[in-house]
Amino acid sequence: MTRIVCRQIAPRVGDLAANHERMLRTIAEATAAGADILVLPELASSGYVFASRTEVDTCAIPSRDPLIAAWSAAIQGPSVVVCGYAERGDDGAVYNSAVVLDSGGVLADYRKAHLWDREKLFFTPGTGRPPVVETRFGRIGVLICYDLEFPEYTRRIALDGADLIAVPTNWPHVRVPEGERPPEVVIAQAAARVNRVTIACCDRTGTERGQRWTEGTAIVDHNGWIVSAAGGSHVASAETDLIEGRDKAITPRNHLFADRRTDLY
Amino acid sequence: MTRIVCRQIAPRVGDLAANHERMLRTIAEATAAGADILVLPELASSGYVFASRTEVDTCAIPSRDPLIAAWSAAIQGPSVVVCGYAERGDDGAVYNSAVVLDSGGVLADYRKAHLWDREKLFFTPGTGRPPVVETRFGRIGVLICYDLEFPEYTRRIALDGADLIAVPTNWPHVRVPEGERPPEVVIAQAAARVNRVTIACCDRTGTERGQRWTEGTAIVDHNGWIVSAAGGSHVASAETDLIEGRDKAITPRNHLFADRRTDLY
């Protein structure tokens, strides 16, 4: 069994130093407290509601930056951390990225492919498929926020072997009917169920320039059921069997992947 | 606004004559009572839990059968009906099919592409894409039961222009955590939301050879919210705007279809 933890922190827009300190603290605390896999929000190092391109620029760091090495070094024990950050590419472009780390360094890097609204003013979309990283806990895939809303993409990463999809997010608050879950969580539940893959979405908190967040952090098991949601606590945490979902047979005659009719779509 | 109605009837396995009478009655009643679009369950004419291939054979009818002409003739006014039946193809094979009817006759026919469990013993899977039928109420697409669990397929029919996906189903009962919706309904909600398409799932009732049903009949709007669920009443009914979901723009910079990264999947 694997302990997955999502910590719904509150980055501060444009304040790389403060965000870095918060990330160091959170990573050290959560991994010392037994998180095997820790997920932090999208753009945890930079905040989200940028006023200008310059503001993004001042927070963007390359994946080989000493700050990222420090996040890695803050990991206690054999844990794996997935977190979002603003990346400066070697091409000079800025990406909305996420990194997979263990205490030895960067295991994988990913650039968000589907940009949301004003992100299109500040970021360049990624051109590579999401990584699926073999770890001692299972195979960890990474998507970022709006990426999750493309079922072709969750299918792709499941076909690529992900046992867990870690999803750093910043979900802007939307109106939801009384008693309903956030729509992004419903989408995660469906993606988890039709692919038998565990999904851990880590949202953020902390109103930023008037923007509220859904605070919808949730861990969904490979049957599509929510096993932990942050609610007011800003932490989701669940012991899960990441490997069970590898078996895609759901009846003696049905297999989620083999049943696909790729001749029709 | 369009009145969509799902009638969660109880077919009797192998009893074509009784099922036919029930369908005639239900179609006449519901369309006289103001259903613009009426959806009936999967295999409404044949029942589901077949003991043998012979039993299926005795219920299978071609789409030009006088019984189907009678369902069409039972429609009161300009309504459209979508219902499931066991179809005998010209090739002699038996299909798990659905037909779209108005009072003038058959508008479209569809053969289920993704067969569930023991259906594979009795039916031949369809080889054609699902229809999208232009009607006075909007464009109606048809999927059957397990078809809905393939997000590539709901995307495909949405891209093909469906405003409504009518889904005749027979959902075998599965255990669901306290307070949760049936997983198929969650999948329908997600598919509706990511495609901005209305989905009307008509399940069945009536325990058959020990098989219970989810009785999960639900109408989901193009934002993914449930606007009517049958519950104990066996009827779901909702006035919906089928056309609003044609606009796939969800922010000034985001469009559900244009944002797809078909270079990555």
Short mmCIF file of C-alpha atoms in Angstrom, two decimals:
data_model
loop_
_atom_site.label_atom_id
_atom_site.label_comp_id
_atom_site.label_asym_id
_atom_site.label_seq_id
_atom_site.Cartn_x
_atom_site.Cartn_y
_atom_site.Cartn_z
CA MET A 1 0.00 0.00 0.00
CA THR A 2 1.16 3.49 -0.84
CA ARG A 3 0.44 6.65 1.14
CA ILE A 4 -0.50 9.44 -1.26
CA VAL A 5 -0.68 12.96 0.14
CA CYS A 6 -1.78 16.19 -1.54
CA ARG A 7 -0.96 19.46 0.25
CA GLN A 8 -3.17 22.30 -0.95
CA ILE A 9 -0.77 25.18 -0.24
CA ALA A 10 -1.16 28.91 -1.06
CA PRO A 11 1.60 30.21 -3.32
CA ARG A 12 2.03 34.00 -3.56
CA VAL A 13 2.07 35.39 -7.06
CA GLY A 14 5.49 36.62 -8.18
CA ASP A 15 7.23 35.81 -4.90
CA LEU A 16 9.63 33.03 -5.81
CA ALA A 17 11.64 33.26 -2.58
CA ALA A 18 8.61 32.91 -0.28
CA ASN A 19 7.11 30.15 -2.40
CA HIS A 20 10.42 28.30 -2.42
CA GLU A 21 10.58 28.41 1.38
CA ARG A 22 6.98 27.18 1.68
CA MET A 23 7.67 24.32 -0.72
CA LEU A 24 10.84 23.29 1.14
CA ARG A 25 8.95 23.24 4.43
CA THR A 26 5.97 21.37 3.00
CA ILE A 27 8.10 18.77 1.26
CA ALA A 28 10.21 18.13 4.36
CA GLU A 29 7.19 17.95 6.68
CA ALA A 30 4.98 15.74 4.51
CA THR A 31 7.68 13.27 3.53
CA ALA A 32 8.93 13.03 7.12
CA ALA A 33 5.33 12.36 8.18
CA GLY A 34 5.05 9.34 5.88
CA ALA A 35 3.89 10.52 2.48
CA ASP A 36 5.22 8.03 -0.07
CA ILE A 37 4.01 10.23 -2.90
CA LEU A 38 3.43 13.93 -2.29
CA VAL A 39 1.63 16.11 -4.81
CA LEU A 40 1.76 19.92 -4.66
CA PRO A 41 -0.25 22.40 -6.75
CA GLU A 42 0.36 23.75 -10.23
CA LEU A 43 2.76 26.72 -10.36
CA ALA A 44 3.57 26.29 -6.67
CA SER A 45 6.76 28.31 -7.08
CA SER A 46 5.28 31.28 -8.90
CA GLY A 47 1.60 31.76 -8.10
CA TYR A 48 -0.94 32.01 -10.89
CA VAL A 49 -2.74 35.32 -11.48
CA PHE A 50 0.07 37.16 -13.24
CA ALA A 51 -0.33 40.83 -14.09
CA SER A 52 2.39 40.82 -16.74
CA ARG A 53 4.83 38.68 -18.63
CA THR A 54 7.65 40.28 -16.61
CA GLU A 55 6.10 38.93 -13.44
CA VAL A 56 6.16 35.39 -14.84
CA ASP A 57 9.70 35.87 -16.08
CA THR A 58 11.05 36.74 -12.65
CA CYS A 59 9.73 33.44 -11.26
CA ALA A 60 10.66 31.11 -14.13
CA ILE A 61 13.53 28.71 -13.45
CA PRO A 62 15.14 25.92 -15.49
CA SER A 63 14.60 22.34 -14.35
CA ARG A 64 18.29 22.13 -13.39
CA ASP A 65 17.97 25.20 -11.12
CA PRO A 66 19.48 24.92 -7.61
CA LEU A 67 16.02 25.67 -6.17
CA ILE A 68 14.68 22.45 -7.66
CA ALA A 69 17.72 20.59 -6.38
CA ALA A 70 16.82 21.99 -2.95
CA TRP A 71 13.23 20.67 -3.20
CA SER A 72 14.71 17.30 -3.99
CA ALA A 73 17.17 17.52 -1.09
CA ALA A 74 14.30 18.40 1.28
CA ILE A 75 12.66 15.00 0.64
CA GLN A 76 12.93 12.75 3.69
CA GLY A 77 13.40 9.09 2.87
CA PRO A 78 12.43 7.31 -0.34
CA SER A 79 9.39 9.49 -1.12
CA VAL A 80 8.52 10.91 -4.53
CA VAL A 81 7.27 14.47 -4.99
CA VAL A 82 5.33 15.93 -7.92
CA CYS A 83 4.99 19.70 -8.03
CA GLY A 84 4.21 22.47 -10.45
CA TYR A 85 6.51 25.37 -11.27
CA ALA A 86 7.10 28.02 -13.91
CA GLU A 87 9.88 26.70 -16.11
CA ARG A 88 12.30 28.65 -18.23
CA GLY A 89 13.20 26.48 -21.20
CA ASP A 90 16.58 26.48 -22.89
CA ASP A 91 14.70 28.06 -25.79
CA GLY A 92 13.89 31.09 -23.62
CA ALA A 93 10.18 30.27 -23.57
CA VAL A 94 8.29 29.92 -20.29
CA TYR A 95 6.32 26.75 -19.61
CA ASN A 96 3.70 25.77 -17.05
CA SER A 97 5.56 22.65 -15.91
CA ALA A 98 5.66 19.96 -13.28
CA VAL A 99 8.61 17.99 -12.03
CA VAL A 100 8.84 14.52 -10.50
CA LEU A 101 11.52 14.34 -7.81
CA ASP A 102 13.05 11.97 -5.34
CA SER A 103 15.87 12.72 -2.95
CA GLY A 104 18.35 11.94 -5.73
CA GLY A 105 17.05 14.64 -8.07
CA VAL A 106 14.72 15.12 -11.02
CA LEU A 107 13.11 11.92 -12.32
CA ALA A 108 10.99 13.59 -15.01
CA ASP A 109 9.78 16.93 -16.22
CA TYR A 110 6.54 17.77 -18.03
CA ARG A 111 5.19 20.87 -19.77
CA LYS A 112 1.43 21.46 -19.72
CA ALA A 113 -0.04 20.87 -23.16
CA HIS A 114 -3.53 22.39 -22.71
CA LEU A 115 -3.31 25.99 -21.51
CA TRP A 116 -6.21 27.63 -19.71
CA ASP A 117 -7.44 31.11 -20.61
CA ARG A 118 -4.86 33.81 -19.75
CA GLU A 119 -2.11 31.21 -19.40
CA LYS A 120 -2.02 31.52 -23.18
CA LEU A 121 -0.65 35.06 -22.74
CA PHE A 122 2.22 33.94 -20.54
CA PHE A 123 3.16 30.36 -21.32
CA THR A 124 4.17 28.27 -24.30
CA PRO A 125 2.29 24.95 -24.52
CA GLY A 126 4.33 21.76 -24.18
CA THR A 127 4.94 19.59 -27.20
CA GLY A 128 5.84 16.31 -25.49
CA ARG A 129 3.69 13.52 -24.13
CA PRO A 130 3.35 13.32 -20.37
CA PRO A 131 5.95 11.22 -18.57
CA VAL A 132 5.22 7.92 -16.85
CA VAL A 133 7.96 7.34 -14.27
CA GLU A 134 8.77 3.93 -12.83
CA THR A 135 9.20 4.29 -9.06
CA ARG A 136 9.31 1.91 -6.10
CA PHE A 137 5.65 2.77 -5.49
CA GLY A 138 4.43 2.16 -9.03
CA ARG A 139 4.37 4.09 -12.28
CA ILE A 140 3.58 7.77 -11.84
CA GLY A 141 2.19 9.82 -14.71
CA VAL A 142 1.80 13.59 -14.62
CA LEU A 143 -0.80 15.93 -16.10
CA ILE A 144 -1.48 19.54 -15.16
CA CYS A 145 -4.94 21.00 -14.43
CA TYR A 146 -6.87 21.54 -17.71
CA ASP A 147 -4.95 18.60 -19.28
CA LEU A 148 -7.20 16.35 -17.19
CA GLU A 149 -10.32 17.53 -19.03
CA PHE A 150 -9.26 15.82 -22.27
CA PRO A 151 -10.26 12.18 -21.93
CA GLU A 152 -8.02 11.30 -24.87
CA TYR A 153 -5.10 12.46 -22.74
CA THR A 154 -5.98 10.53 -19.60
CA ARG A 155 -6.50 7.47 -21.82
CA ARG A 156 -3.11 8.05 -23.45
CA ILE A 157 -1.24 8.20 -20.16
CA ALA A 158 -3.13 5.15 -18.86
CA LEU A 159 -2.22 3.23 -22.02
CA ASP A 160 1.37 4.34 -21.43
CA GLY A 161 1.21 2.45 -18.14
CA ALA A 162 0.48 5.01 -15.42
CA ASP A 163 -0.75 3.46 -12.15
CA LEU A 164 -1.22 6.94 -10.69
CA ILE A 165 -1.86 10.20 -12.48
CA ALA A 166 -0.59 13.06 -10.31
CA VAL A 167 -2.31 16.29 -11.27
CA PRO A 168 -1.01 19.59 -9.87
CA THR A 169 -3.86 22.06 -10.42
CA ASN A 170 -5.06 25.59 -9.80
CA TRP A 171 -8.82 25.27 -10.25
CA PRO A 172 -10.47 28.71 -10.51
CA HIS A 173 -13.69 28.62 -8.51
CA VAL A 174 -16.83 27.90 -10.55
CA ARG A 175 -20.45 27.82 -9.45
CA VAL A 176 -21.59 24.31 -8.66
CA PRO A 177 -25.20 23.20 -7.93
CA GLU A 178 -26.00 22.56 -4.27
CA GLY A 179 -24.56 19.26 -3.08
CA GLU A 180 -22.51 18.61 -6.21
CA ARG A 181 -18.78 18.06 -6.45
CA PRO A 182 -16.57 20.36 -8.50
CA PRO A 183 -16.84 19.36 -12.17
CA GLU A 184 -13.10 18.70 -12.39
CA VAL A 185 -13.46 16.08 -9.65
CA VAL A 186 -16.31 14.38 -11.53
CA ILE A 187 -14.11 14.33 -14.63
CA ALA A 188 -11.29 12.78 -12.58
CA GLN A 189 -13.66 10.13 -11.20
CA ALA A 190 -14.78 9.14 -14.70
CA ALA A 191 -11.20 9.07 -16.04
CA ALA A 192 -10.12 6.92 -13.08
CA ARG A 193 -12.98 4.48 -13.60
CA VAL A 194 -12.77 4.00 -17.36
CA ASN A 195 -9.00 3.48 -17.15
CA ARG A 196 -8.67 1.80 -13.74
CA VAL A 197 -6.03 4.31 -12.74
CA THR A 198 -5.64 6.22 -9.47
CA ILE A 199 -5.75 10.01 -9.79
CA ALA A 200 -4.47 12.53 -7.22
CA CYS A 201 -5.41 16.15 -7.91
CA CYS A 202 -3.73 18.79 -5.75
CA ASP A 203 -5.47 22.15 -5.97
CA ARG A 204 -4.28 25.39 -4.33
CA THR A 205 -5.78 27.78 -1.80
CA GLY A 206 -5.22 31.49 -1.05
CA THR A 207 -7.30 34.06 -2.94
CA GLU A 208 -5.01 35.80 -5.43
CA ARG A 209 -5.90 39.21 -6.92
CA GLY A 210 -9.56 38.43 -6.27
CA GLN A 211 -9.38 34.95 -7.81
CA ARG A 212 -10.84 32.24 -5.54
CA TRP A 213 -10.03 28.59 -5.99
CA THR A 214 -12.19 25.51 -5.91
CA GLU A 215 -9.95 23.97 -3.22
CA GLY A 216 -11.08 20.68 -4.70
CA THR A 217 -8.02 18.57 -3.85
CA ALA A 218 -9.04 14.91 -4.07
CA ILE A 219 -7.59 11.43 -4.37
CA VAL A 220 -9.67 9.09 -6.54
CA ASP A 221 -9.06 5.35 -6.55
CA HIS A 222 -8.92 3.13 -9.64
CA ASN A 223 -12.64 2.41 -9.34
CA GLY A 224 -13.45 6.10 -9.57
CA TRP A 225 -14.35 6.62 -5.92
CA ILE A 226 -13.00 9.47 -3.84
CA VAL A 227 -10.86 8.08 -1.03
CA SER A 228 -9.80 11.44 0.36
CA ALA A 229 -10.77 15.06 -0.25
CA ALA A 230 -9.07 18.03 1.38
CA GLY A 231 -12.18 19.98 2.26
CA GLY A 232 -11.28 22.69 4.77
CA SER A 233 -8.15 20.88 5.97
CA HIS A 234 -6.15 21.57 2.79
CA VAL A 235 -4.70 18.05 2.98
CA ALA A 236 -5.85 14.89 1.25
CA SER A 237 -4.21 11.67 2.30
CA ALA A 238 -4.97 8.05 1.46
CA GLU A 239 -3.38 4.60 1.66
CA THR A 240 -3.99 3.10 -1.76
CA ASP A 241 -3.15 0.02 -3.76
CA LEU A 242 -1.69 1.52 -6.91
CA ILE A 243 -0.96 -1.82 -8.53
CA GLU A 244 -4.43 -3.42 -8.44
CA GLY A 245 -5.65 -1.14 -11.25
CA ARG A 246 -3.08 -2.63 -13.64
CA ASP A 247 -5.52 -5.43 -14.32
CA LYS A 248 -7.88 -3.88 -16.84
CA ALA A 249 -10.18 -6.92 -17.02
CA ILE A 250 -13.55 -5.97 -15.52
CA THR A 251 -15.56 -9.10 -16.39
CA PRO A 252 -14.44 -12.49 -17.72
CA ARG A 253 -15.15 -11.08 -21.19
CA ASN A 254 -14.36 -7.39 -20.83
CA HIS A 255 -11.08 -5.54 -20.74
CA LEU A 256 -11.08 -1.74 -20.65
CA PHE A 257 -8.28 -1.38 -23.16
CA ALA A 258 -8.87 -4.42 -25.39
CA ASP A 259 -12.57 -3.51 -25.73
CA ARG A 260 -11.72 -0.18 -27.38
CA ARG A 261 -12.96 0.02 -30.96
CA THR A 262 -10.09 1.92 -32.46
CA ASP A 263 -11.58 1.20 -35.88
CA LEU A 264 -14.40 3.58 -34.98
CA TYR A 265 -12.47 6.43 -33.31
CA MET B 1 -36.78 24.15 -25.06
CA THR B 2 -37.15 20.43 -25.57
CA ARG B 3 -38.90 18.00 -23.25
CA ILE B 4 -36.77 14.85 -22.91
CA VAL B 5 -38.36 11.85 -21.22
CA CYS B 6 -36.84 8.49 -20.29
CA ARG B 7 -39.22 5.67 -19.33
CA GLN B 8 -37.48 2.98 -17.31
CA ILE B 9 -39.69 0.04 -18.30
CA ALA B 10 -39.35 -3.66 -17.44
CA PRO B 11 -39.05 -5.86 -20.53
CA ARG B 12 -39.60 -9.60 -20.08
CA VAL B 13 -36.86 -11.81 -21.43
CA GLY B 14 -37.85 -13.74 -24.54
CA ASP B 15 -41.41 -12.41 -24.64
CA LEU B 16 -41.49 -10.33 -27.80
CA ALA B 17 -45.29 -10.02 -27.89
CA ALA B 18 -45.63 -8.71 -24.34
CA ASN B 19 -42.67 -6.37 -24.76
CA HIS B 20 -44.08 -5.06 -28.00
CA GLU B 21 -47.41 -4.25 -26.31
CA ARG B 22 -45.61 -2.50 -23.45
CA MET B 23 -43.57 -0.44 -25.88
CA LEU B 24 -46.63 0.56 -27.91
CA ARG B 25 -48.41 1.68 -24.76
CA THR B 26 -45.41 3.55 -23.38
CA ILE B 27 -44.67 5.32 -26.66
CA ALA B 28 -48.29 6.40 -27.13
CA GLU B 29 -48.65 7.57 -23.51
CA ALA B 30 -45.38 9.46 -23.22
CA THR B 31 -45.60 11.22 -26.58
CA ALA B 32 -49.24 12.15 -25.98
CA ALA B 33 -48.18 13.58 -22.61
CA GLY B 34 -45.68 15.94 -24.23
CA ALA B 35 -42.36 14.12 -24.57
CA ASP B 36 -40.54 15.70 -27.51
CA ILE B 37 -37.84 13.07 -27.31
CA LEU B 38 -38.59 9.74 -25.61
CA VAL B 39 -35.81 7.29 -24.74
CA LEU B 40 -36.56 3.66 -23.85
CA PRO B 41 -34.09 1.05 -22.54
CA GLU B 42 -31.65 -1.18 -24.37
CA LEU B 43 -33.22 -4.40 -25.73
CA ALA B 44 -36.68 -3.19 -24.75
CA SER B 45 -38.28 -5.68 -27.14
CA SER B 46 -36.38 -8.77 -26.04
CA GLY B 47 -35.21 -8.50 -22.43
CA TYR B 48 -31.59 -9.09 -21.56
CA VAL B 49 -30.62 -12.14 -19.51
CA PHE B 50 -30.83 -14.74 -22.26
CA ALA B 51 -30.43 -18.41 -21.43
CA SER B 52 -29.60 -19.43 -24.98
CA ARG B 53 -28.97 -18.18 -28.46
CA THR B 54 -32.36 -19.62 -29.48
CA GLU B 55 -34.06 -17.32 -27.00
CA VAL B 56 -32.42 -14.28 -28.60
CA ASP B 57 -33.27 -15.55 -32.06
CA THR B 58 -36.97 -15.74 -31.35
CA CYS B 59 -37.00 -12.04 -30.39
CA ALA B 60 -34.75 -10.64 -33.12
CA ILE B 61 -36.46 -8.60 -35.81
CA PRO B 62 -35.18 -6.65 -38.82
CA SER B 63 -35.36 -2.85 -38.71
CA ARG B 64 -38.07 -2.96 -41.42
CA ASP B 65 -40.25 -5.26 -39.31
CA PRO B 66 -43.96 -4.36 -38.98
CA LEU B 67 -43.48 -4.25 -35.19
CA ILE B 68 -41.07 -1.35 -35.57
CA ALA B 69 -43.47 0.33 -37.98
CA ALA B 70 -46.10 -0.05 -35.24
CA TRP B 71 -43.84 1.66 -32.64
CA SER B 72 -43.46 4.50 -35.10
CA ALA B 73 -47.22 4.66 -35.74
CA ALA B 74 -47.84 4.81 -31.98
CA ILE B 75 -45.98 8.13 -31.73
CA GLN B 76 -48.40 10.99 -31.06
CA GLY B 77 -47.42 14.24 -32.76
CA PRO B 78 -43.95 15.30 -33.90
CA SER B 79 -42.03 13.44 -31.18
CA VAL B 80 -38.90 11.38 -31.72
CA VAL B 81 -38.36 8.02 -30.00
CA VAL B 82 -35.09 6.18 -29.39
CA CYS B 83 -35.34 2.58 -28.23
CA GLY B 84 -33.29 -0.55 -28.03
CA TYR B 85 -34.20 -3.86 -29.67
CA ALA B 86 -32.64 -7.12 -30.77
CA GLU B 87 -32.05 -6.80 -34.49
CA ARG B 88 -31.78 -9.53 -37.08
CA GLY B 89 -29.42 -8.30 -39.79
CA ASP B 90 -29.76 -9.20 -43.44
CA ASP B 91 -26.54 -11.15 -42.84
CA GLY B 92 -28.39 -13.41 -40.37
CA ALA B 93 -26.40 -12.09 -37.42
CA VAL B 94 -28.15 -10.69 -34.35
CA TYR B 95 -27.26 -7.20 -33.14
CA ASN B 96 -27.91 -5.26 -29.96
CA SER B 97 -29.40 -2.25 -31.73
CA ALA B 98 -31.30 0.97 -31.25
CA VAL B 99 -33.62 2.73 -33.62
CA VAL B 100 -34.54 6.40 -33.93
CA LEU B 101 -38.16 6.85 -34.96
CA ASP B 102 -40.69 9.53 -35.66
CA SER B 103 -44.29 8.99 -36.71
CA GLY B 104 -43.12 8.70 -40.33
CA GLY B 105 -40.87 5.72 -39.70
CA VAL B 106 -37.22 4.86 -38.99
CA LEU B 107 -34.84 7.85 -39.04
CA ALA B 108 -31.72 5.90 -38.11
CA ASP B 109 -30.52 2.56 -36.85
CA TYR B 110 -27.44 1.78 -34.77
CA ARG B 111 -25.71 -1.44 -33.71
CA LYS B 112 -23.89 -1.46 -30.37
CA ALA B 113 -20.14 -1.54 -30.92
CA HIS B 114 -18.92 -2.39 -27.39
CA LEU B 115 -20.56 -5.57 -26.11
CA TRP B 116 -20.81 -6.30 -22.39
CA ASP B 117 -19.91 -9.69 -20.93
CA ARG B 118 -22.34 -12.45 -22.04
CA GLU B 119 -23.71 -10.24 -24.83
CA LYS B 120 -20.59 -11.47 -26.63
CA LEU B 121 -22.17 -14.94 -26.70
CA PHE B 122 -25.36 -13.75 -28.35
CA PHE B 123 -24.69 -10.64 -30.40
CA THR B 124 -22.40 -9.49 -33.18
CA PRO B 125 -20.79 -6.10 -32.52
CA GLY B 126 -21.67 -3.26 -34.87
CA THR B 127 -19.13 -1.99 -37.36
CA GLY B 128 -20.57 1.44 -38.12
CA ARG B 129 -20.22 4.75 -36.34
CA PRO B 130 -23.18 5.92 -34.31
CA PRO B 131 -25.75 8.02 -36.16
CA VAL B 132 -26.38 11.69 -35.54
CA VAL B 133 -29.88 12.49 -36.76
CA GLU B 134 -31.04 15.99 -37.59
CA THR B 135 -34.50 16.50 -36.07
CA ARG B 136 -36.73 19.50 -35.36
CA PHE B 137 -35.47 19.35 -31.76
CA GLY B 138 -31.77 19.23 -32.56
CA ARG B 139 -29.25 16.60 -33.58
CA ILE B 140 -29.73 13.30 -31.82
CA GLY B 141 -26.88 10.81 -31.50
CA VAL B 142 -27.28 7.28 -30.19
CA LEU B 143 -25.01 5.04 -28.11
CA ILE B 144 -25.97 1.91 -26.21
CA CYS B 145 -24.98 1.18 -22.60
CA TYR B 146 -21.29 0.13 -22.38
CA ASP B 147 -20.54 2.28 -25.48
CA LEU B 148 -20.84 5.26 -23.14
CA GLU B 149 -17.84 4.13 -21.10
CA PHE B 150 -15.42 4.82 -23.95
CA PRO B 151 -14.67 8.54 -23.84
CA GLU B 152 -13.21 8.35 -27.34
CA TYR B 153 -16.69 7.36 -28.51
CA THR B 154 -18.62 10.10 -26.75
CA ARG B 155 -16.05 12.56 -28.11
CA ARG B 156 -16.49 11.13 -31.60
CA ILE B 157 -20.27 11.53 -31.59
CA ALA B 158 -19.96 15.04 -30.12
CA LEU B 159 -17.49 15.98 -32.86
CA ASP B 160 -20.01 14.57 -35.33
CA GLY B 161 -22.44 17.21 -34.10
CA ALA B 162 -24.72 15.52 -31.57
CA ASP B 163 -26.63 17.96 -29.34
CA LEU B 164 -28.11 15.05 -27.41
CA ILE B 165 -26.71 11.56 -26.91
CA ALA B 166 -29.61 9.19 -26.25
CA VAL B 167 -28.36 6.08 -24.45
CA PRO B 168 -30.67 3.09 -24.07
CA THR B 169 -29.07 0.99 -21.31
CA ASN B 170 -29.46 -2.08 -19.13
CA TRP B 171 -27.09 -1.36 -16.25
CA PRO B 172 -26.52 -4.48 -14.15
CA HIS B 173 -26.52 -3.46 -10.50
CA VAL B 174 -23.08 -2.83 -8.98
CA ARG B 175 -22.13 -1.97 -5.42
CA VAL B 176 -21.72 1.76 -4.95
CA PRO B 177 -20.31 3.50 -1.85
CA GLU B 178 -22.91 5.15 0.41
CA GLY B 179 -24.18 8.39 -1.05
CA GLU B 180 -22.52 7.95 -4.43
CA ARG B 181 -24.16 7.89 -7.83
CA PRO B 182 -23.89 4.87 -10.11
CA PRO B 183 -20.50 4.96 -11.86
CA GLU B 184 -22.17 5.02 -15.28
CA VAL B 185 -23.93 8.25 -14.34
CA VAL B 186 -20.64 9.82 -13.22
CA ILE B 187 -19.14 8.81 -16.58
CA ALA B 188 -22.13 10.39 -18.37
CA GLN B 189 -21.68 13.61 -16.36
CA ALA B 190 -18.01 13.85 -17.32
CA ALA B 191 -18.72 13.09 -20.99
CA ALA B 192 -21.48 15.72 -21.03
CA ARG B 193 -19.21 18.34 -19.46
CA VAL B 194 -16.08 17.85 -21.56
CA ASN B 195 -18.14 17.86 -24.76
CA ARG B 196 -20.95 20.28 -23.82
CA VAL B 197 -23.50 17.74 -24.96
CA THR B 198 -26.74 16.65 -23.28
CA ILE B 199 -26.95 12.95 -22.40
CA ALA B 200 -30.12 10.99 -21.63
CA CYS B 201 -29.57 7.48 -20.27
CA CYS B 202 -32.62 5.25 -20.02
CA ASP B 203 -32.01 2.21 -17.81
CA ARG B 204 -34.47 -0.65 -17.23
CA THR B 205 -36.16 -2.11 -14.18
CA GLY B 206 -37.61 -5.56 -13.38
CA THR B 207 -35.29 -8.18 -11.88
CA GLU B 208 -34.62 -10.78 -14.57
CA ARG B 209 -33.37 -14.29 -13.71
CA GLY B 210 -31.91 -12.88 -10.49
CA GLN B 211 -30.23 -9.95 -12.23
CA ARG B 212 -31.01 -6.60 -10.58
CA TRP B 213 -30.54 -3.32 -12.38
CA THR B 214 -29.05 -0.03 -11.29
CA GLU B 215 -32.27 1.77 -12.28
CA GLY B 216 -29.97 4.73 -12.85
CA THR B 217 -31.98 6.52 -15.54
CA ALA B 218 -30.76 10.12 -15.68
CA ILE B 219 -30.77 13.18 -17.91
CA VAL B 220 -27.52 15.19 -17.77
CA ASP B 221 -27.32 18.70 -19.21
CA HIS B 222 -24.46 20.05 -21.34
CA ASN B 223 -22.69 21.33 -18.24
CA GLY B 224 -22.59 17.84 -16.75
CA TRP B 225 -25.29 18.36 -14.12
CA ILE B 226 -28.15 15.97 -13.57
CA VAL B 227 -31.42 17.67 -14.39
CA SER B 228 -33.62 14.64 -13.79
CA ALA B 229 -33.11 11.15 -12.37
CA ALA B 230 -35.78 8.48 -12.29
CA GLY B 231 -35.19 7.24 -8.76
CA GLY B 232 -38.16 5.16 -7.65
CA SER B 233 -40.54 6.74 -10.17
CA HIS B 234 -38.99 5.02 -13.22
CA VAL B 235 -39.40 8.24 -15.21
CA ALA B 236 -36.88 11.01 -15.83
CA SER B 237 -38.18 14.12 -17.53
CA ALA B 238 -36.58 17.49 -18.19
CA GLU B 239 -37.07 20.62 -20.28
CA THR B 240 -33.66 21.30 -21.77
CA ASP B 241 -31.98 23.66 -24.17
CA LEU B 242 -30.29 21.25 -26.54
CA ILE B 243 -28.82 23.95 -28.75
CA GLU B 244 -26.89 26.00 -26.17
CA GLY B 245 -24.20 23.31 -25.93
CA ARG B 246 -23.31 23.78 -29.60
CA ASP B 247 -21.08 26.64 -28.56
CA LYS B 248 -17.94 24.86 -27.36
CA ALA B 249 -16.18 28.06 -26.25
CA ILE B 250 -15.83 28.00 -22.46
CA THR B 251 -13.60 31.05 -21.96
CA PRO B 252 -12.59 33.83 -24.38
CA ARG B 253 -9.48 31.73 -25.09
CA ASN B 254 -10.73 28.16 -24.67
CA HIS B 255 -12.78 25.94 -26.94
CA LEU B 256 -13.37 22.32 -25.96
CA PHE B 257 -12.74 20.97 -29.44
CA ALA B 258 -10.13 23.43 -30.74
CA ASP B 259 -8.06 23.00 -27.57
CA ARG B 260 -7.57 19.28 -28.25
CA ARG B 261 -3.94 18.36 -28.85
CA THR B 262 -4.43 15.78 -31.53
CA ASP B 263 -0.65 15.84 -32.09
CA LEU B 264 -0.30 14.16 -28.69
CA TYR B 265 -3.11 11.58 -28.84
#
